[in-house]
Coordinates of C-alpha atoms in Angstrom, one line a residue:
Chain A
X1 CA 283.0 87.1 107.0
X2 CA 282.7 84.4 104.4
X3 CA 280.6 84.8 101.4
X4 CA 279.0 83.5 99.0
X5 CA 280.1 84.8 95.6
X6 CA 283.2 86.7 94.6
X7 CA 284.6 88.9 91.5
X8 CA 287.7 88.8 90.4
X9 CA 290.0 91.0 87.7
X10 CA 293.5 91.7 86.9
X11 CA 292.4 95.3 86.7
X12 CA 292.8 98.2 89.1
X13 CA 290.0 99.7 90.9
X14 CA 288.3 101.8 91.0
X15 CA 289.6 104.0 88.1
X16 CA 288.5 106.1 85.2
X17 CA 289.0 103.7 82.5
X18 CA 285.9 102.1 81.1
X19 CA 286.9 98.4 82.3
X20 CA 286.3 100.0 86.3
X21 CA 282.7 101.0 85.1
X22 CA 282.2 97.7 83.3
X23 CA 283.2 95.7 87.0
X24 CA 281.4 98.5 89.2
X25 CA 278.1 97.6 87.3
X26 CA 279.0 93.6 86.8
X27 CA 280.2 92.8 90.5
X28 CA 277.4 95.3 91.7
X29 CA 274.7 92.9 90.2
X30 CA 276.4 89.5 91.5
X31 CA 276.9 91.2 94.9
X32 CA 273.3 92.4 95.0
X33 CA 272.2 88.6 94.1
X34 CA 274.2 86.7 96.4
X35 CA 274.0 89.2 99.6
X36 CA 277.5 90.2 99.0
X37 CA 280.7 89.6 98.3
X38 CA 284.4 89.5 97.8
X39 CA 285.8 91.7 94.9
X40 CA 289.5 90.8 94.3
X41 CA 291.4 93.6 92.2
X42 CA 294.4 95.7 91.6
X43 CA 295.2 98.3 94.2
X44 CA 298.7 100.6 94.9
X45 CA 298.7 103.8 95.3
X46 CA 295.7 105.7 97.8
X47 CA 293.7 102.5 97.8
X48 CA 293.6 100.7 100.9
X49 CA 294.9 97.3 100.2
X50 CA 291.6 95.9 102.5
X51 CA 288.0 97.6 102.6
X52 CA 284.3 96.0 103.6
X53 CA 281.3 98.3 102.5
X54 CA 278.8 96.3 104.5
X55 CA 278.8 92.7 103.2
X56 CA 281.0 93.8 100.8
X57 CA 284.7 93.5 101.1
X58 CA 287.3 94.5 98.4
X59 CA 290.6 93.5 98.4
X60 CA 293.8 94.8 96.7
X61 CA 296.8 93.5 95.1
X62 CA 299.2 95.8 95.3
X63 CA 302.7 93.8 95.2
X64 CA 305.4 95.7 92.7
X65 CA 306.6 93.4 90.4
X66 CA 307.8 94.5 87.5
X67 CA 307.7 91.7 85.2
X68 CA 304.5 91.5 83.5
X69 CA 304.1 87.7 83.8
X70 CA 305.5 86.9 87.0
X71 CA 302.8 90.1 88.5
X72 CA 300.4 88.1 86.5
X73 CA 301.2 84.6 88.5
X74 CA 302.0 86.6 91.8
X75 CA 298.2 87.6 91.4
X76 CA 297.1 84.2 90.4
X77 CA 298.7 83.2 93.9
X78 CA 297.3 85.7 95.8
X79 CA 293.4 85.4 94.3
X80 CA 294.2 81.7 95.5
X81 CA 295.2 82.7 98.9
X82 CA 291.6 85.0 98.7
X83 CA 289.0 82.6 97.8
X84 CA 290.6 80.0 99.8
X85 CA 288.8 81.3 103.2
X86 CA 285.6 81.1 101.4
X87 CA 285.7 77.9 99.6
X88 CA 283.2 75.8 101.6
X89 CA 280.6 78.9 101.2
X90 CA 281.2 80.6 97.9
X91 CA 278.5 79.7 95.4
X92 CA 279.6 81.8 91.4
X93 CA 283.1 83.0 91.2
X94 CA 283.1 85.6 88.6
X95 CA 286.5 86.1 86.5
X96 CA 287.6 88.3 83.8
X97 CA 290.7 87.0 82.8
X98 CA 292.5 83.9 82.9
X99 CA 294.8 84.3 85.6
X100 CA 292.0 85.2 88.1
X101 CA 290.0 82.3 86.7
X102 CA 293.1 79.6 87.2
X103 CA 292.7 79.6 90.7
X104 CA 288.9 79.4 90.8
X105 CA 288.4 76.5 88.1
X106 CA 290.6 74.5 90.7
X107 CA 289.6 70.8 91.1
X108 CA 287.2 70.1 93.9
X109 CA 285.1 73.4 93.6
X110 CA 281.8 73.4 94.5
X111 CA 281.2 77.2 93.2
X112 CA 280.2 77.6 89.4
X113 CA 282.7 79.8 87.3
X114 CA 281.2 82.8 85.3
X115 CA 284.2 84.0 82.9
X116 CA 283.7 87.1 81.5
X117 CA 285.6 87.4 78.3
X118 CA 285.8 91.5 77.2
X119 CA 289.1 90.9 75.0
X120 CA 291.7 87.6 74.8
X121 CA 294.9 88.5 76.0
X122 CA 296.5 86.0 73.5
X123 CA 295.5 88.3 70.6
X124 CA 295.7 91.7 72.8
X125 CA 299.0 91.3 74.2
X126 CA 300.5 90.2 70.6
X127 CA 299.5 94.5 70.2
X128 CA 300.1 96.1 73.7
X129 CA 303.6 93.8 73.9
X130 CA 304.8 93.8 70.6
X131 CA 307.7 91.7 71.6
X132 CA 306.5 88.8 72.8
X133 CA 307.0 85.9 71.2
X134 CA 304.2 84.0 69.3
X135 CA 305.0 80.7 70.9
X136 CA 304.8 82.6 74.3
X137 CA 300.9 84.0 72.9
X138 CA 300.7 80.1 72.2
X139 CA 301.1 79.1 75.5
X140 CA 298.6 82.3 77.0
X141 CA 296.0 80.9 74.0
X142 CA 296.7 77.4 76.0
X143 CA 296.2 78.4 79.6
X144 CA 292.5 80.7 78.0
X145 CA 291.5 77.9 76.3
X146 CA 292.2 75.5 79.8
X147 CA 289.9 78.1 81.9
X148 CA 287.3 78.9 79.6
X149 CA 286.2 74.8 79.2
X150 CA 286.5 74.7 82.7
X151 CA 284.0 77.5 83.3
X152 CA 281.0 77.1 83.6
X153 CA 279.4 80.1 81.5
X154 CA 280.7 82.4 79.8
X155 CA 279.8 86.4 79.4
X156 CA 280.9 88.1 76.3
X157 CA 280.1 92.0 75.6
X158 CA 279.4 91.3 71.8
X159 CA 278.6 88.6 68.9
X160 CA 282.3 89.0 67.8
X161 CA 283.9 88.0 70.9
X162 CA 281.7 85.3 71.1
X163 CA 282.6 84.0 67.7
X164 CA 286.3 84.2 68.9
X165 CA 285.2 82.2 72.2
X166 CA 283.4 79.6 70.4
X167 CA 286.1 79.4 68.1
X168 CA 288.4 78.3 71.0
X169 CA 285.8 75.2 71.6
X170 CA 283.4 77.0 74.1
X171 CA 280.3 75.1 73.4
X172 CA 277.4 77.5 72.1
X173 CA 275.1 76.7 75.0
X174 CA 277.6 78.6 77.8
X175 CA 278.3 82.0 75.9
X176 CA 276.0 84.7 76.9
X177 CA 276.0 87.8 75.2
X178 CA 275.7 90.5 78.1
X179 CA 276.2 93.7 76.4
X180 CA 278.3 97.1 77.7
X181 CA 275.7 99.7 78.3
X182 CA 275.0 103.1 79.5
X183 CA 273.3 105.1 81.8
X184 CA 271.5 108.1 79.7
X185 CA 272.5 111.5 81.7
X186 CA 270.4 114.2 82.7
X187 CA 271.3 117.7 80.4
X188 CA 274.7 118.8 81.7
X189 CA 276.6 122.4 81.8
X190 CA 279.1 123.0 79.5
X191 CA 282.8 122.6 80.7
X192 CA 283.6 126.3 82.0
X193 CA 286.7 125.8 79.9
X194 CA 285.1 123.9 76.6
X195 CA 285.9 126.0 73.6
X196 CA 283.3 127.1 71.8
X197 CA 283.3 124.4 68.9
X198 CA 285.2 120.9 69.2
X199 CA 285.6 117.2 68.3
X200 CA 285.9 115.0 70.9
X201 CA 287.9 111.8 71.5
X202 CA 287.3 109.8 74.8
X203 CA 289.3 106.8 76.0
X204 CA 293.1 104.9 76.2
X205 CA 296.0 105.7 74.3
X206 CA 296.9 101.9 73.2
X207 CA 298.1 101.8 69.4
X208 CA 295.2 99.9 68.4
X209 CA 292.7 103.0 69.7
X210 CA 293.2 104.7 66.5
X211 CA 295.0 108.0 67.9
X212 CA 297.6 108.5 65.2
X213 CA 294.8 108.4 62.7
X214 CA 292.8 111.0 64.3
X215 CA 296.0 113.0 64.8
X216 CA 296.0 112.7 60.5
X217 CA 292.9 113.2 60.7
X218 CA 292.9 116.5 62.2
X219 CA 295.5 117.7 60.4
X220 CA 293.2 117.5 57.4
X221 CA 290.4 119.4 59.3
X222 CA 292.7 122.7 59.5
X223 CA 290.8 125.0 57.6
X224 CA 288.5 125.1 59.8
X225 CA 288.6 128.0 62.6
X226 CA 288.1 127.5 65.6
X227 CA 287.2 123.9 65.8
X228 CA 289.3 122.2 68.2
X229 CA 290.1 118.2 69.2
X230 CA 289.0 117.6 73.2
X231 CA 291.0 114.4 74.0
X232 CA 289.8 112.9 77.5
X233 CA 292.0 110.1 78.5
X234 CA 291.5 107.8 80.7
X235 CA 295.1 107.4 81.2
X236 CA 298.0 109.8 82.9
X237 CA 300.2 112.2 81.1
X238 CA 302.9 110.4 80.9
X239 CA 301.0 108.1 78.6
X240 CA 300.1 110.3 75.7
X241 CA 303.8 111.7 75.0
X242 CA 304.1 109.6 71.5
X243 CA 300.7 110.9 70.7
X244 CA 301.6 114.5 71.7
X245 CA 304.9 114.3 69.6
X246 CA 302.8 113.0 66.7
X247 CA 300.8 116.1 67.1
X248 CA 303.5 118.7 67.5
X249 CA 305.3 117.0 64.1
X250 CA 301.9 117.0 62.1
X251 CA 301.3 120.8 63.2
X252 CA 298.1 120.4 65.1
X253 CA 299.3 120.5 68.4
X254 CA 298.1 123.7 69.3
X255 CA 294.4 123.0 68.1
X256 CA 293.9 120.5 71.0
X257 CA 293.2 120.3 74.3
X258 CA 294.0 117.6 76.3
X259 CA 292.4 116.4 79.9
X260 CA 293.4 113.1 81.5
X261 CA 291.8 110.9 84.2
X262 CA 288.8 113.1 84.4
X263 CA 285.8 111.8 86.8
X264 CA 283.2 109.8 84.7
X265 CA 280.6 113.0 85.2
X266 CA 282.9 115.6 84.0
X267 CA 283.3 113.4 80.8
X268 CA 279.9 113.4 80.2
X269 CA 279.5 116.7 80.1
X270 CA 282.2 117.4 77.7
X271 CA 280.9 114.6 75.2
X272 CA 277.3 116.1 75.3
X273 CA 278.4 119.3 74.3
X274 CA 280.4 117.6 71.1
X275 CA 279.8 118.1 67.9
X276 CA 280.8 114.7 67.5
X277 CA 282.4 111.9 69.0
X278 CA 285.5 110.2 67.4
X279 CA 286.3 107.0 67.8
X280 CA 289.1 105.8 65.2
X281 CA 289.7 102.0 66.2
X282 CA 292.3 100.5 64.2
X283 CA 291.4 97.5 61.8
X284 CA 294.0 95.1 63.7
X285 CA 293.5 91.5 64.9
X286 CA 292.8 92.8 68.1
X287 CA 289.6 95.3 66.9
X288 CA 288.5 92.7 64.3
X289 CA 289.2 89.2 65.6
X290 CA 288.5 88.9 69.0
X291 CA 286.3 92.5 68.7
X292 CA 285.9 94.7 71.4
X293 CA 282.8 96.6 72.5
X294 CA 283.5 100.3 72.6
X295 CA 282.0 102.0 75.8
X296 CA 283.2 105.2 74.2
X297 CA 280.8 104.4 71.6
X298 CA 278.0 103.5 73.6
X299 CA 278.7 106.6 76.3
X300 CA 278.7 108.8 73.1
X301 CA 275.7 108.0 72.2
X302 CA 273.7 108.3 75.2
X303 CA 275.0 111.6 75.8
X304 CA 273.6 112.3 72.4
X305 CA 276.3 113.1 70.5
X306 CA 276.7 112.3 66.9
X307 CA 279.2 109.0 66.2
X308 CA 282.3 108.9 63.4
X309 CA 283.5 105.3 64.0
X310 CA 285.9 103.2 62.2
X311 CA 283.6 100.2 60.5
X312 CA 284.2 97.3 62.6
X313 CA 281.8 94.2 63.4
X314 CA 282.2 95.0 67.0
X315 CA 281.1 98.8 66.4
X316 CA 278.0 97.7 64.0
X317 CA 276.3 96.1 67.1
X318 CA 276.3 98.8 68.5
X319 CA 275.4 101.9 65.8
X320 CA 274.0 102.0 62.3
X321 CA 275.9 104.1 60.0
X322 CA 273.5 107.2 59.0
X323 CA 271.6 106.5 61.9
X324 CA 273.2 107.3 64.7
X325 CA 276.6 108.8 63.1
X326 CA 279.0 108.1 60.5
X327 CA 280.7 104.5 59.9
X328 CA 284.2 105.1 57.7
X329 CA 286.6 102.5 56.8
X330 CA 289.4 101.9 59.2
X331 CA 292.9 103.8 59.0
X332 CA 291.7 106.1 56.8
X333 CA 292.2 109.8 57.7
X334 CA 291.5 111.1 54.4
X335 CA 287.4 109.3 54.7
X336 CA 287.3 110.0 58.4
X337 CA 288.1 113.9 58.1
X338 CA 285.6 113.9 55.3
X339 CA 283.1 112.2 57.5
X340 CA 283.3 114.2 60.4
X341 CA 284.1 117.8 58.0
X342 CA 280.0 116.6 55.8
X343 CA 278.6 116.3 59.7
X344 CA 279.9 119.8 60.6
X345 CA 278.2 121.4 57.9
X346 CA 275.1 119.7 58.6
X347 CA 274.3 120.5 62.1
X348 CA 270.8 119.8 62.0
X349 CA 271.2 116.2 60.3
X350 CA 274.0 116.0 63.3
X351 CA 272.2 116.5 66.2
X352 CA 268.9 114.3 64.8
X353 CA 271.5 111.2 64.9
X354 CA 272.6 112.4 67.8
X355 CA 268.9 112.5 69.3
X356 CA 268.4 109.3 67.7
X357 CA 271.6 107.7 69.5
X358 CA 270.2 108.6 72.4
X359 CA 266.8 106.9 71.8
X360 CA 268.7 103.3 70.6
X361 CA 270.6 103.4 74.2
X362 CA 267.4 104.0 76.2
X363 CA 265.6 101.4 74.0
X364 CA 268.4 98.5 74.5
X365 CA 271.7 99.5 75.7
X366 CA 271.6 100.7 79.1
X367 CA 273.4 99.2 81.9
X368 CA 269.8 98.0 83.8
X369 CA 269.3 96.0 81.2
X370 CA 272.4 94.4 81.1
X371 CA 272.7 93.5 84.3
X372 CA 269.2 92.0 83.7
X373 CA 271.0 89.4 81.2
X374 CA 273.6 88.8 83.6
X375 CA 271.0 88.4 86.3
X376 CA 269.7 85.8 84.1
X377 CA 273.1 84.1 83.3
X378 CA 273.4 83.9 87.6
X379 CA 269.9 82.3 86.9
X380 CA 270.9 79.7 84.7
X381 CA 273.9 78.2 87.0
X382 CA 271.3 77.8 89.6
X383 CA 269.2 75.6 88.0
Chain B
X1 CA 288.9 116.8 116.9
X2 CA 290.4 113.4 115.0
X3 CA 288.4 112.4 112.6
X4 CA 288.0 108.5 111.2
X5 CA 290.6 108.0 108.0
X6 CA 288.6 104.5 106.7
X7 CA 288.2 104.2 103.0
X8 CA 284.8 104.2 102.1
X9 CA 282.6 103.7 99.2
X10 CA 282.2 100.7 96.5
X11 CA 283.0 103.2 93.5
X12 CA 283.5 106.7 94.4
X13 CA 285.9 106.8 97.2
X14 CA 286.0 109.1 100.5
X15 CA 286.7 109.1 103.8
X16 CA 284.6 108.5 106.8
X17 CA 285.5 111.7 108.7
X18 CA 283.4 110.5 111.9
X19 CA 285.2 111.7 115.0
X20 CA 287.4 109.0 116.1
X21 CA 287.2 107.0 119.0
X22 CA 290.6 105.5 118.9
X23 CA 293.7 104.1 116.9
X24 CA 294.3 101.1 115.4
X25 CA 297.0 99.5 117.4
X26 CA 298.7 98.3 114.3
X27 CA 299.1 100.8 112.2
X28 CA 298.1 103.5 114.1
X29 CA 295.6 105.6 111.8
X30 CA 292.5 107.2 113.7
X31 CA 289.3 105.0 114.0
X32 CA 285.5 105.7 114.9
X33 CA 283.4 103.0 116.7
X34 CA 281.6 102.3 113.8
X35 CA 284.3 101.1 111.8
X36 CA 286.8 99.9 114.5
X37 CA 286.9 95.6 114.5
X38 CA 287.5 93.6 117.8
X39 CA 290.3 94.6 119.6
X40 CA 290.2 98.2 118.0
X41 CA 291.8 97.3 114.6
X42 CA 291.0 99.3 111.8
X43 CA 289.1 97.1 108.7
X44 CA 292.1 97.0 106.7
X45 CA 294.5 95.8 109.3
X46 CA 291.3 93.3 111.0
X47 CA 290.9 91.4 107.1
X48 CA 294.6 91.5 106.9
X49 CA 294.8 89.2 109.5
X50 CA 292.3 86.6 107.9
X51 CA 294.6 86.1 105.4
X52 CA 298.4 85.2 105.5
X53 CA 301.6 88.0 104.5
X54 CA 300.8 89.2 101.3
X55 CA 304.3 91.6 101.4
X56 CA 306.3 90.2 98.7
X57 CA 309.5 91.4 100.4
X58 CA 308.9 88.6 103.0
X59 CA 310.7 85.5 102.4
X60 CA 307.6 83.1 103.6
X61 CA 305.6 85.0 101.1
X62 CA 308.4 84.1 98.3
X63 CA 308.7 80.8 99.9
X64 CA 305.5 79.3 100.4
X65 CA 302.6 81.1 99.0
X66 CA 303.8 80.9 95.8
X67 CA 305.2 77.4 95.9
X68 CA 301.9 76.0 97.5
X69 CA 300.1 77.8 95.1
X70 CA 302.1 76.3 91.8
X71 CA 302.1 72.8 93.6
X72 CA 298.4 72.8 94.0
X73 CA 297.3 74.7 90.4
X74 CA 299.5 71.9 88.6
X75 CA 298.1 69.0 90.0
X76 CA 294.9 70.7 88.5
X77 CA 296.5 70.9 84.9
X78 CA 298.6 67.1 86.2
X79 CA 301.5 68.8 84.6
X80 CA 304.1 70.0 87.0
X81 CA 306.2 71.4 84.8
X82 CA 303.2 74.1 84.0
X83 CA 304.6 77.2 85.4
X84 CA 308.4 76.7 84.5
X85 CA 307.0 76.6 81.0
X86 CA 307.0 80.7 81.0
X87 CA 310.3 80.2 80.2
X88 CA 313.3 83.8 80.4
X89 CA 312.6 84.0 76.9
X90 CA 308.4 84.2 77.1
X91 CA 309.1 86.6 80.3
X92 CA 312.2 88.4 78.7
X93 CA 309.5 90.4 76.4
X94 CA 307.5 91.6 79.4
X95 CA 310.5 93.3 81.3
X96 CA 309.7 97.1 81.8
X97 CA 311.6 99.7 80.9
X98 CA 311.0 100.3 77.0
X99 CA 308.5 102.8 75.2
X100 CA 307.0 99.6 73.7
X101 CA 306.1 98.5 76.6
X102 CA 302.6 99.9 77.6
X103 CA 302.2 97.4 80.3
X104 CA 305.2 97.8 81.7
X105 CA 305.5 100.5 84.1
X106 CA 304.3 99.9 87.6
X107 CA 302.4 102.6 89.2
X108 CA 299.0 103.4 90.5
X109 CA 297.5 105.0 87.3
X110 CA 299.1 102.5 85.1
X111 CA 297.2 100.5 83.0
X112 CA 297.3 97.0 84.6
X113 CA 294.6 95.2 83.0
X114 CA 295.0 92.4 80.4
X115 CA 292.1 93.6 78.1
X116 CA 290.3 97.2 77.7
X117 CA 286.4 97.6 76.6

C-alpha cells in the first residue's frame, strides 16, 4: 500500500496522555482528507509494532535504547526507512517534532511538510532534563529552527507558541493557530468510588505541572471535612512517588485519592462531578515562553466544571477569569487555596461558571472545529 | 475454537476474535481470512516485510540503516559532521538511571514524547 499522506510523532500510541487524543483527532482529519494513511509512532509493550485499519496503517518504533538522544536519532532513522516506500506518492507529511520532521524536510521531496509545534523541546527539555547542557539545548534550538524553515506550514495550539515560533524566524504567513479542543460529554454517573466532595487534578506529573503547589495547596485546605484531592494521572505509579512523598511529609496524604492511566471516559466522569478542576502550571520558561495549551483546561471545562488555573498567557486563550473559573498567580498556594476555598463556599456562583465553561467550548473550542482549521491549513498547501 | 489475535482499532484497541482460519507461518499467532495477507501472513509480519530489519540487535540494522540514514540527512544540512556534533557530553545528560531523569526510563507507559499539551 503506498499512500498519500503520513503522520508522524515521537510519541507513543495510543495512550491516556492528552498528546495521544491531540494525534488521534489531528492524524484522523489528514487521513480522512487524503484517503488514508501512514501514522509513524512509538510502540513497546502490547502494541503490535505493524497494524492497517483499512487504508490506514500504523507503525511502531519500539527499539530500547536507553539514551535519550541516540532513541531520538534511532527514530529519525527509522521514520526515514518509513516514508521512504511512499515517497513518489505521499502528498503532506505531518510532523510534531523535529526529529520526525528531519527526515521528511529531506531534499528532493515532492510532499509539503505540516509541522505541528505543541511545545519546543529546546525550552522543554532544559525542565524535564535538568542536566543537559545549554550548549546541547543550543544545538536542539539549531536542528528546530533547520526543520521549522523547511516546513512548509506550521500548526500551533495557541497565540503563545506562535509568538515563540515566529520568534525563531518562521515567517507569519505559515503559522496557523489550530487550537486543542474538546468533545462536550453527555451527563455521566458518578465514579462508584468518588467521595462525596473533592477537588480534582487531571494530567502528568512533570515538575513544571504545578503538583508540589497543589500539594501546598491542599495542605492549606485542611479544615475542611471531607473534601478530598482526586488526582487522575495520565502516567504509571511509579511516576508520582516524589509527589506522594511530598504528600506524606506535608500531612495530606491521606486526604487524596489517587487513579492513574484511567480510560479518557472514566476521566470524564470524575471531572464532571468536581467541584472544581485544578490546574497549577508553574510560571517557568517552559509554561510562559513557548506556552502550552492545557487540554486539562479545556476538558475541564466542557465537562462543566469550575476552573482554578495558574494565570498564564497560554491559559487566558483559553478561560476568562470570573467567567469560567478562577485565574491566581502562579506558585502561589496561599492565593490558589483561597481561590478554590471562596468557590466552595459559593456553590451556586460555581456551577454557573461551570455551565458557562461548558457553553465557551461548544461555542469555539471543540475538536470539530479544529480539525475544520486544520482542514483548512491541508487546504492552503494545495493551492 | 481459535479465535483471530489481530490488533484492531485506530484509538481504542481490541482484538478481532473471528474464528481463525490459519497461522501465520512466521510467527505463528492465529489468523482469520479476513485479516490474513498473501501467503497467510498475519498484517504485522506482511508490512514487516515491506520494510528492512528494524531489530536493533541486528548488526545490518547498526550497520547500515543508521549509517545510510546520517549519510543522506547530512548532505541535506551539507554538513557531515552534523550528527557527531551530539557529542558524550550533550548525550552524557540523557543517560537513564537518575530520579531527574523523567525521560529516562524505557518502558511501555513511559512518557516518551518530546513535548506534552
Amino acid at each position: 500500500m503506498r499512500h498519500r499522506a503520513a503522520y508522524v510523532a515521537f510519541d507513543r500510541f495510543p495512550s491516556s496522555k492528552g498528546s495521544a487524543v491531540h494525534i488521534a483527532q489531528m492524524a484522523d482529519e489528514l487521513f480522512d482528507r487524503y484517503g488514508g494513511g501512514l501514522l509513524g509512532v512509538i510502540g513497546g509493550g502490547d502494541l503490535p509494532r505493524y497494524q492497517r485499519e483499512g487504508t490506514r496503517e500504523i507503525a511502531r518504533f519500539d527499539a530500547r535504547i536507553p539514551n535519550l538522544i541516540d532513541r531520538a536519532e534511532a527514530f529519525s532513522g527509522w521514520v526515514a526507512d518509513h516514508l521512504a516506500p511512499h515517497w513518489e506518492t505521499l502528498e503532506v507529511c505531518h510532523v510534531r517534532d523535529p526529529w520526525s520532521a528531519l527526515p521528511a524536510v529531506a531534499d528532493g521531496r515532492r510532499h509539503k511538510v505540516v509541522y505541528e509545534v505543541n511545545g519546543l523541546p529546546s525550552i522543554e527539555m532544559g525542565h524535564t532534563w535538568p542536566w543537559a547542557a545549554p550548549s546541547t539545548l543550543g544545538k536542539i534550538r539549531e536542528l528546530e529552527r533547520f526543520c521549522l524553515e523547511r516546513s512548509d506550514a506550521v500548526v500551533v495550539p495557541s497565540r503563545v507558541i506562535g509568538d515563540a515560533v515566529r520568534e525563531r524566524g518562521v515567517p507569519e504567513h505559515k503559522v496557523h493557530l489550530v487550537p486543542n479542543g474538546a468533545d462536550v460529554p453527555g451527563a455521566t454517573e458518578r465514579p462508584a468510588d468518588a467521595p462525596e466532595r473533592y477537588v480534582i487534578y487531571v494530567g502528568a506529573m512533570q515538575p513544571w505541572q504545578g503538583l508540589d503547589v497543589l500539594m501546598r495547596v491542599f495542605a492549606r485546605l485542611a479544615d475542611l471535612d471531607g473534601l478530598r484531592l482526586v488526582v487522575c494521572a495520565s502516567v504509571p505509579e511509579r511516576r508520582a512517588k516524589p509527589v506522594r512523598r511530598l504528600a506524606e511529609r506535608l500531612g495530606v496524604a491521606d486526604r487524596i485519592d489517587w487513579r492513574f492511566t484511567l480510560p479518557h471516559h472514566e476521566v470524564a466522569a470524575w471531572l464532571a462531578h468536581a467541584e472544581a478542576s485544578v490546574a497549577p502550571l508553574t510560571g517557568c520558561a517552559r509554561n510562559l515562553d513557548q506556552g502550552c495549551a492545557p487540554l486539562k483546561v479545556i476538558e475541564s471545562m466542557a465537562a462543566g466544571v469550575p476552573v482554578v488555573a495558574s494565570d498564564l498567557p497560554a491559559v487566558r486563550e483559553l478561560m476568562a477569569d470570573g467567567e469560567h473559573g478562577r485565574l491566581v498567580p502562579a506558585d502561589r498556594p496561599a492565593e490558589l487555596a483561597r481561590a478554590i476555598r471562596v468557590l466552595l463556599e459559593y456553590p451556586h456562583e460555581a456551577a454557573a461558571m461551570g455551565r458557562r465553561g461548558r457553553e465557551h467550548i461548544e461555542e469555539g473550542l471543540t475538536w470539530a472545529r479544529s480539525r475544520a482549521r486544520l482542514a483548512e491549513v491541508y487546504r492552503t498547501l494545495d493551492r | 475454537m481459535t479465535r483471530c489475535t489481530v490488533t484492531t482499532g485506530f484509538f481504542v484497541l481490541g482484538r478481532c476474535g473471528q474464528a481463525a482460519a490459519g497461522s501465520c507461518p512466521h510467527c505463528a499467532r492465529p489468523v482469520c481470512a479476513a485479516h490474513a495477507a498473501p501467503g497467510g501472513a498475519c498484517p504485522e509480519c506482511a508490512a514487516a516485510r515491506g520494510y528492512r530489519t528494524q531489530d536493533p540487535h541486528d548488526p545490518t540494522w547498526v550497520g547500515n540503516r543508521r549509517r545510510d540514514y546520517y549519510q543522506r540527512s547530512s548532505r541535506t544540512y551539507q554538513d557531515t559532521y552534523w550528527y557527531s556534533s551530539f557529542d558524550e557530553y550533550d548525550r552524557g545528560a540523557f543517560n537513564p538511571g537518575d530520579d531527574y531523569s523523567y525521560g529516562g526510563d524505557w518502558g511501555p507507559d513511559d512518557d516518551t514524547g518530546f513535548v506534552d499539551s
